[in-house]
C-alpha cells in the first residue's frame, strides 16, 4: 500500500511538471483564456447544425463560451477506488499501471439563454499533460445520473454508446469534439421545449493494460489556468414575425369570427395583438397574449357598422412585426330588421292571472345573413283609452274582467336592428269557461263564444296495461285557452260532437283514470279551468306541482347493445346535430352514429379491437367537429392512451396522441372541439414508483395539449403534478379527475381533482400556453364537470369526497372571477351515494339534472333547479352516458341498463341502451314505460319514419317479425313476414313510404361472419298481406377471378291465390352458367328467364353457379333479378320489383345492394 501511494505521488508530480513546463505556453503576467472559436480553423462541426441548413452564412454566426462548472476524475485501483478527487487541480483519463483506469467527469450547469437561434455546440479540452508521449483514442459519454464528489464505487451511470470518439495527439494544446445534439436537449430554449437532465459528460481513454494517460487543469488550478470550455454557436435573430388575418365576408352577423396567425421562421412568437376599428374610428386592442394562432370571436357587432381588424406580433428576441394591411379583414354587419306576425285572439282567460300572450306572436330573421333574435319589447293597452304600457317578460298583466285589450311586440335582433311594432286586435278578458261560454267573475256570460273539446280526428282512445291513455284536445273557434292538461274516465268517456271549425292548437293528454268515474275533469293548478255541461260535477284538482315538470312520452325505446355487458360508453352530439355513441362489447370497441334525432342508426362499426379489463373503469370520450369528423379517445389497462379519428368516408385513423411524453400510461379526461376543428385535450400520465416497503406510489402529471385541424400537435403544458399512494395495488386506477370547458372568447377553463392534499382546483388560459395560478374550488371532490351557461357564467359540478363509491352531488358558480361557496341540492338522504349524473341547460337557462344514486341502482332523479331534485323513474341497474335537450320543453335522455333477463332466451348478462324522450309540460311528473321488447325477441332494431312513426324488426325462432306504430304510438303488425333469416336483425331502414304502406330494407347476420340483405314491399299498417316480391340473397360478397361463384334468388307470393311469377335473372355477359337448380324457359349469355308457378302464400328459391373468367378486370360486377310483366294470372298486378347486388372481382371492395320500386 505504501508503494502504491509513492507511485501516485510520483505520477502527480510528473504530470504537474508537464502542466507547468511542457504544456501550453503561459507568459508571465498574462491571463490566458481559451481563444475564440472563430480563430480556430477549420471548424467543420459548424457546417452540420442549426441555422446553416437554412442558408445562413458563417459571418452571421456568433458564439458564447461556457467554462466548466463542475469537474473531477475517478480511479479504479484500490485504495483509490474509494477516494474522490474533486479538490485536485488536475484531471486525468486513460489507464495507469498502478492507479488503474482513470475517468474525467465534466458538467456545464446552468446553461445561459442564447440571444439568438441555437446552431451547435462543441467541447474544447486544454490538454496539458501526458504519459507517455503518444496519441490516445478518446471516447466521450453522456452521463445519466447526478454526481458531486463521486468515487469509483459510486460513479454515475452513462449512456452505452459514446457521443463522440476522437484522437488526442502527442502535441499538447486544444482539442475539441461536437456535442450539438446532446447540448440542444440540455436547455429548453435550445430544444424547443424538449429537455433532459444536464448531468454532463464523461471522458475515457483506452481501458486496457499498460499506460496511456492525458491530463488537463481543473477548476481548482486557479483563475489563470485554461479549463474545459463549452462553446455554443447561435444565429442572432433580427427577423420580425409575419402575421396574417384571414379575409372576412362582405356581410356578417353580429358574431364575427376573426382568424389570425403569426409565425416566425427562426424564433417563437411570444406575444401577439389583434386590433379592431369600427367605421372610421380609432384602432382598439381587442385581444392580446402569448398565443400566435387563434380565433377572436366578436359578439356585439351592430347592424350597418363596418369593422376592420389587423394583427401584430413580437418574437422572443423583441422583433416586432408590421401591422397587417388595414383592408385585409373588413366586414359589415347586416342591417335587416326582424319580421313578425301577430295572430288575432278574441278571448283571454285571466282567472288565475295571465302573462303576456307571447304565443300570439312569431318572429323570423328574413335576411340572407342572420344575427338571430336578441330581445323582444312588449306592451299592452286597454282598448278603451289606447294608452300603451310596457311590461317585462314573465310579469303578470293587470287586466280587468270584461275589458278588451290590445297587445304588441317589437323585435330587436342581436345586431341591434329594430323592427316596427306589430299588434293584435282587441281580446276580451274573461274569468273562466263553463257550459260552452266564457264567464265573468259573477258567473255571467261575457260573449256568445262556443268552445268544444273533442279527440283529435275522432281517433280511438289508446290505453296501455297500466290504465294510462292518450287522447287529444283541441280548442274550437280559434280561441287560445293556454296549454292545459286534462283527464277523464276511460270507462265512462265523454265524447262531444264533432265540430266543423277545428282550431290550431293541440294538447296532448296522458293521465290515470282512477277515481274519476263520475265524469269529473281534472286540470292542473297552473291553468285551473273546468269543463261542465254534459259532464257531471266539478273537478277537485289533485295536482300540486308547478308548471314545466318533466314527463316522459310514449316513445321510449330500449335497444339492446350487448349481451356480454358493457365496460364503458360515451355519447356525443355533433355540431350538425348528428349523434355518436361508442361502447365496449367484451374486448371490442363498437361505434354507431345517426345523422339526426329522427333517423335510423348507422350500421355498427368496430374501429379497433382492444383489451378491456373489467377491473378498470375505462374512460371514453366522443366529439364531432363541424366537418363531421368523429374524434374518439379512450383508455384501457394496457393501452397508453388511444386516439381515433373517423373521416367522412368512414375510415378510422390513429394519430399520435401526444408528442414527447414519456410515462407508461395515459388517460384522456376531456376532449373538446372548437369551431376551427382544433381538439383541446386534458391528458393524464401515470407512473408507478416502488417505495422501500414494497408498496407503490402513483406519480400523476396532468397536461393540456392541442391538436390542430391540420393534424399538428402543440407542445403539451403541465397543469398539475403530484403523487398519490396506491391504495388499489394497481396503478391502472387513476386518482385524478378533470374536465375542460371552452368559452366563446377561446378561454380554456379546467377543473381537476386529485388526492386530499390537492382537492378540486381550477385554472384558466386564454391561449393554452399561459395558465392562471391554481385556485381552490373545494377541499375534496371527484368526477368534476364544467359547464358554461347561456349567459356566460361558469359552473362546476362534482361528487363530494374522493371515495370511488360516490358521494353527494355538489355545485358551485364562478362569480366575478371568484368561486362562490359550494352548494348541495336539498334531496333525500339516500342520494348521498351518487355516482352517475348528467346535466344540461335548456334554452331558458334552467339547469336540467339527471342523477342516479349508486345504492341499489334503482332510482333516477331530475330537477328544475339545482336545489330541487325529484324522483322521476325507477329503473334497476342504470347509469347515464349522456343527456341533451331537444328544445326548452323536451329532452332526450340516454341510459345504460344492465340486467339478467330470462336465461331460456337470453343467456348471460345483458346491457340495453335506453332512450327516454321527455317533455317539460304542465302537470304532475309521471314516468310511464312503453317498452318494445316482446318475449323471446333477440336484438330488436328500431327505425323512424315521419309518415308511420316507428318501425321495428326482430327475429324469433329464425323468423323475421316486423312492427309499425301509428301516430299515437300503438304497435301494429307484430307478425312473422319471412323465414330462415339467420341469427338476428342487424340493420333496418325505411326506404320508401306511400299512403299506409312502406318498403322495408333490413340486414341480418347469417353465420356471424357474413351478412345477407332482403326487401319487403308494401308492409301495411292495417295488416294487408305482402305483394309478390323478389329477394336476392348473399349480397355484397367478394369474388375471385378464375373461380366459381354461387348465388340464390328467392321469390315469394304473399297473395292467397296461385300465380305464375315471370322472373328475369341477369349476370355479367361472358360468365358461363355452370349449374342452376331449375331449368330456365329462356337462356342466353348472362340472362335467364323463368315462369314460376307458385301457390298462394308460398315461396321458392333458385340457385345459380357461374364461372368468373380469369381475364375479368378488377372492377365491380352486378347480378340482378327482377319481375317481368305477367303472362297469365289476370288478377295479378306487378310492382316491377327489382333486387340487385354488386360483386367486386379480386377483392377490391363491395357496394350495398339496391331495392327499387
CSV table of C-alpha atoms in Angstrom, one decimal, residues 758-956:
chain,number,residue,atom,x,y,z
A,758,UNK,CA,-54.9,18.7,-3.9
A,759,UNK,CA,-58.7,18.9,-3.6
A,760,UNK,CA,-60.7,20.4,-6.5
A,761,UNK,CA,-58.8,23.1,-8.3
A,762,UNK,CA,-59.4,25.5,-11.2
A,763,UNK,CA,-57.1,27.0,-13.8
A,764,UNK,CA,-57.7,29.0,-17.0
A,765,UNK,CA,-55.8,30.2,-20.0
A,766,UNK,CA,-56.6,32.4,-23.0
A,767,UNK,CA,-54.1,30.9,-25.3
A,768,UNK,CA,-53.4,27.4,-23.9
A,769,UNK,CA,-49.8,28.3,-23.0
A,770,UNK,CA,-50.0,30.7,-20.1
A,771,UNK,CA,-52.2,29.5,-17.3
A,772,UNK,CA,-53.5,31.1,-14.2
A,773,UNK,CA,-52.4,30.1,-10.7
A,774,UNK,CA,-54.4,27.1,-9.4
A,775,UNK,CA,-57.5,28.2,-7.5
A,776,UNK,CA,-59.1,26.0,-4.9
A,777,UNK,CA,-62.8,25.3,-5.6
A,778,UNK,CA,-63.4,22.6,-3.0
A,779,UNK,CA,-61.3,20.8,-0.4
A,780,UNK,CA,-62.2,17.4,-1.9
A,781,UNK,CA,-64.2,16.1,-4.9
A,782,UNK,CA,-64.3,13.7,-7.8
A,783,UNK,CA,-66.0,13.4,-11.2
A,784,UNK,CA,-66.0,17.1,-11.9
A,785,UNK,CA,-67.9,18.7,-14.8
A,786,UNK,CA,-67.5,22.2,-16.1
A,787,UNK,CA,-70.4,23.9,-17.9
A,788,UNK,CA,-70.8,27.4,-19.3
A,789,UNK,CA,-74.3,28.7,-19.0
A,790,UNK,CA,-76.1,30.6,-21.8
A,791,UNK,CA,-75.4,33.9,-20.1
A,792,UNK,CA,-71.7,33.1,-19.9
A,793,UNK,CA,-71.4,32.1,-16.2
A,794,UNK,CA,-69.1,29.2,-15.3
A,795,UNK,CA,-70.5,26.3,-13.2
A,796,UNK,CA,-68.5,23.4,-11.7
A,797,UNK,CA,-70.3,20.2,-10.7
A,798,UNK,CA,-68.8,17.3,-8.8
A,799,UNK,CA,-69.3,14.5,-6.3
A,800,UNK,CA,-68.1,15.3,-2.8
A,801,UNK,CA,-65.2,13.4,-1.3
A,802,UNK,CA,-62.8,11.1,-3.0
A,803,UNK,CA,-64.5,7.8,-2.5
A,804,UNK,CA,-64.9,5.7,-5.6
A,805,UNK,CA,-68.3,4.6,-4.3
A,806,UNK,CA,-69.9,8.0,-4.7
A,807,UNK,CA,-70.9,10.9,-2.6
A,808,UNK,CA,-73.2,13.9,-2.6
A,809,UNK,CA,-73.8,15.9,-5.7
A,810,UNK,CA,-72.3,19.4,-5.3
A,811,UNK,CA,-72.0,22.5,-7.5
A,812,UNK,CA,-70.5,26.0,-7.4
A,813,UNK,CA,-70.7,29.1,-9.6
A,814,UNK,CA,-67.9,31.4,-10.6
A,815,UNK,CA,-68.9,35.0,-9.9
A,816,UNK,CA,-66.7,38.0,-10.8
A,817,UNK,CA,-63.7,35.6,-11.3
A,818,UNK,CA,-64.1,34.1,-7.9
A,819,UNK,CA,-65.8,30.8,-6.9
A,820,UNK,CA,-68.8,31.0,-4.6
A,821,UNK,CA,-69.3,28.6,-1.7
A,822,UNK,CA,-70.3,25.1,-2.9
A,823,UNK,CA,-74.0,24.2,-2.7
A,824,UNK,CA,-75.6,20.8,-2.1
A,825,UNK,CA,-79.1,20.3,-3.5
A,826,UNK,CA,-81.8,19.5,-1.0
A,827,UNK,CA,-82.6,15.9,-1.7
A,828,UNK,CA,-83.4,12.8,0.3
A,829,UNK,CA,-80.7,11.0,2.3
A,830,UNK,CA,-80.2,8.0,0.1
A,831,UNK,CA,-78.8,10.3,-2.6
A,832,UNK,CA,-75.7,10.5,-0.5
A,833,UNK,CA,-74.0,7.8,-2.7
A,834,UNK,CA,-74.4,9.5,-6.1
A,835,UNK,CA,-72.1,8.1,-8.7
A,836,UNK,CA,-73.6,8.9,-12.2
A,837,UNK,CA,-75.0,12.1,-13.3
A,838,UNK,CA,-75.6,14.2,-16.5
A,839,UNK,CA,-76.5,17.9,-16.6
A,840,UNK,CA,-77.7,20.2,-19.4
A,841,UNK,CA,-79.2,23.7,-19.6
A,842,UNK,CA,-82.3,24.5,-21.6
A,843,UNK,CA,-83.0,27.5,-23.8
A,844,UNK,CA,-84.4,29.5,-20.9
A,845,UNK,CA,-81.3,29.0,-18.8
A,846,UNK,CA,-82.8,26.3,-16.5
A,847,UNK,CA,-80.5,23.5,-15.5
A,848,UNK,CA,-81.8,20.0,-16.0
A,849,UNK,CA,-80.0,17.5,-13.8
A,850,UNK,CA,-80.3,13.7,-14.3
A,851,UNK,CA,-78.8,11.9,-11.4
A,852,UNK,CA,-78.5,8.3,-10.5
A,853,UNK,CA,-77.6,7.2,-6.9
A,854,UNK,CA,-75.2,4.4,-6.6
A,855,UNK,CA,-77.1,2.5,-3.9
A,856,UNK,CA,-79.3,-0.2,-5.4
A,857,UNK,CA,-79.1,1.4,-8.9
A,858,UNK,CA,-82.9,1.8,-8.7
A,859,UNK,CA,-83.8,5.5,-8.9
A,860,UNK,CA,-83.3,8.3,-11.4
A,861,UNK,CA,-83.8,11.9,-10.4
A,862,UNK,CA,-84.3,15.2,-12.3
A,863,UNK,CA,-84.7,18.8,-11.2
A,864,UNK,CA,-86.0,22.1,-12.5
A,865,UNK,CA,-83.3,23.9,-10.5
A,866,UNK,CA,-80.1,22.7,-8.9
A,867,UNK,CA,-81.7,23.0,-5.5
A,868,UNK,CA,-84.8,20.9,-6.3
A,869,UNK,CA,-84.5,17.3,-7.3
A,870,UNK,CA,-87.4,15.0,-7.9
A,871,UNK,CA,-87.6,11.2,-8.4
A,872,UNK,CA,-88.9,10.6,-11.9
A,873,UNK,CA,-88.3,6.9,-12.6
A,874,UNK,CA,-87.3,3.6,-11.0
A,875,UNK,CA,-85.1,1.6,-13.4
A,876,UNK,CA,-82.8,-1.1,-12.0
A,877,UNK,CA,-79.1,-1.0,-12.7
A,878,UNK,CA,-78.8,2.2,-14.8
A,879,UNK,CA,-76.0,4.6,-15.4
A,880,UNK,CA,-76.1,7.7,-17.6
A,881,UNK,CA,-73.7,8.1,-20.6
A,882,UNK,CA,-75.5,11.2,-21.9
A,883,UNK,CA,-78.4,13.6,-21.8
A,884,UNK,CA,-79.3,16.5,-24.1
A,885,UNK,CA,-82.2,18.8,-24.7
A,886,UNK,CA,-84.1,19.0,-28.0
A,887,UNK,CA,-85.5,22.4,-27.1
A,888,UNK,CA,-86.6,24.2,-23.9
A,889,UNK,CA,-89.6,21.8,-23.5
A,890,UNK,CA,-88.3,18.4,-24.4
A,891,UNK,CA,-85.2,16.3,-23.8
A,892,UNK,CA,-83.6,13.1,-24.8
A,893,UNK,CA,-82.0,11.0,-22.0
A,894,UNK,CA,-79.8,8.0,-22.8
A,895,UNK,CA,-79.2,5.4,-20.2
A,896,UNK,CA,-77.4,2.0,-20.0
A,897,UNK,CA,-79.4,-0.6,-18.2
A,898,UNK,CA,-77.6,-3.8,-17.0
A,899,UNK,CA,-79.7,-6.8,-16.1
A,900,UNK,CA,-80.0,-10.6,-16.4
A,901,UNK,CA,-83.1,-11.5,-18.4
A,902,UNK,CA,-84.8,-14.8,-18.8
A,903,UNK,CA,-81.9,-17.3,-19.2
A,904,UNK,CA,-84.0,-19.5,-21.6
A,905,UNK,CA,-83.9,-16.8,-24.2
A,906,UNK,CA,-81.0,-14.5,-23.1
A,907,UNK,CA,-78.2,-16.4,-21.5
A,908,UNK,CA,-75.8,-14.3,-19.6
A,909,UNK,CA,-75.6,-10.6,-18.7
A,910,UNK,CA,-77.4,-8.1,-21.0
A,911,UNK,CA,-77.0,-4.4,-21.5
A,912,UNK,CA,-79.7,-2.2,-23.1
A,913,UNK,CA,-79.4,1.3,-24.4
A,914,UNK,CA,-82.4,3.1,-23.1
A,915,UNK,CA,-83.7,6.2,-24.9
A,916,UNK,CA,-86.2,8.2,-23.0
A,917,UNK,CA,-88.0,11.0,-24.8
A,918,UNK,CA,-89.0,13.6,-22.2
A,919,UNK,CA,-91.2,16.7,-22.3
A,920,UNK,CA,-91.4,19.5,-19.8
A,921,UNK,CA,-95.2,20.1,-19.6
A,922,UNK,CA,-97.7,21.2,-17.1
A,923,UNK,CA,-98.9,18.6,-14.6
A,924,UNK,CA,-97.5,16.1,-12.2
A,925,UNK,CA,-94.3,14.3,-13.1
A,926,UNK,CA,-95.1,10.9,-14.4
A,927,UNK,CA,-92.9,8.2,-15.8
A,928,UNK,CA,-94.8,5.7,-17.9
A,929,UNK,CA,-92.8,2.9,-19.6
A,930,UNK,CA,-93.9,1.6,-23.0
A,931,UNK,CA,-91.0,-0.7,-23.8
A,932,UNK,CA,-91.0,-2.6,-27.1
A,933,UNK,CA,-89.2,-5.8,-26.2
A,934,UNK,CA,-91.6,-8.7,-27.0
A,935,UNK,CA,-91.0,-12.0,-25.3
A,936,UNK,CA,-88.3,-14.2,-26.8
A,937,UNK,CA,-87.2,-11.5,-29.2
A,938,UNK,CA,-83.5,-11.1,-29.9
A,939,UNK,CA,-81.9,-7.7,-30.6
A,940,UNK,CA,-84.8,-5.5,-31.7
A,941,UNK,CA,-83.8,-2.8,-34.2
A,942,UNK,CA,-85.9,0.3,-34.4
A,943,UNK,CA,-86.3,2.9,-37.1
A,944,UNK,CA,-88.4,6.0,-37.5
A,945,UNK,CA,-90.3,7.5,-40.5
A,946,UNK,CA,-92.4,10.6,-40.4
A,947,UNK,CA,-95.3,9.0,-42.2
A,948,UNK,CA,-95.5,6.0,-40.0
A,949,UNK,CA,-94.0,6.7,-36.6
A,950,UNK,CA,-91.6,3.8,-35.7
A,951,UNK,CA,-90.9,0.5,-37.2
A,952,UNK,CA,-89.2,-2.4,-35.5
A,953,UNK,CA,-87.7,-5.6,-36.9
A,954,UNK,CA,-86.7,-8.5,-34.8
A,955,UNK,CA,-86.2,-12.3,-35.0
A,956,UNK,CA,-87.6,-15.1,-33.1
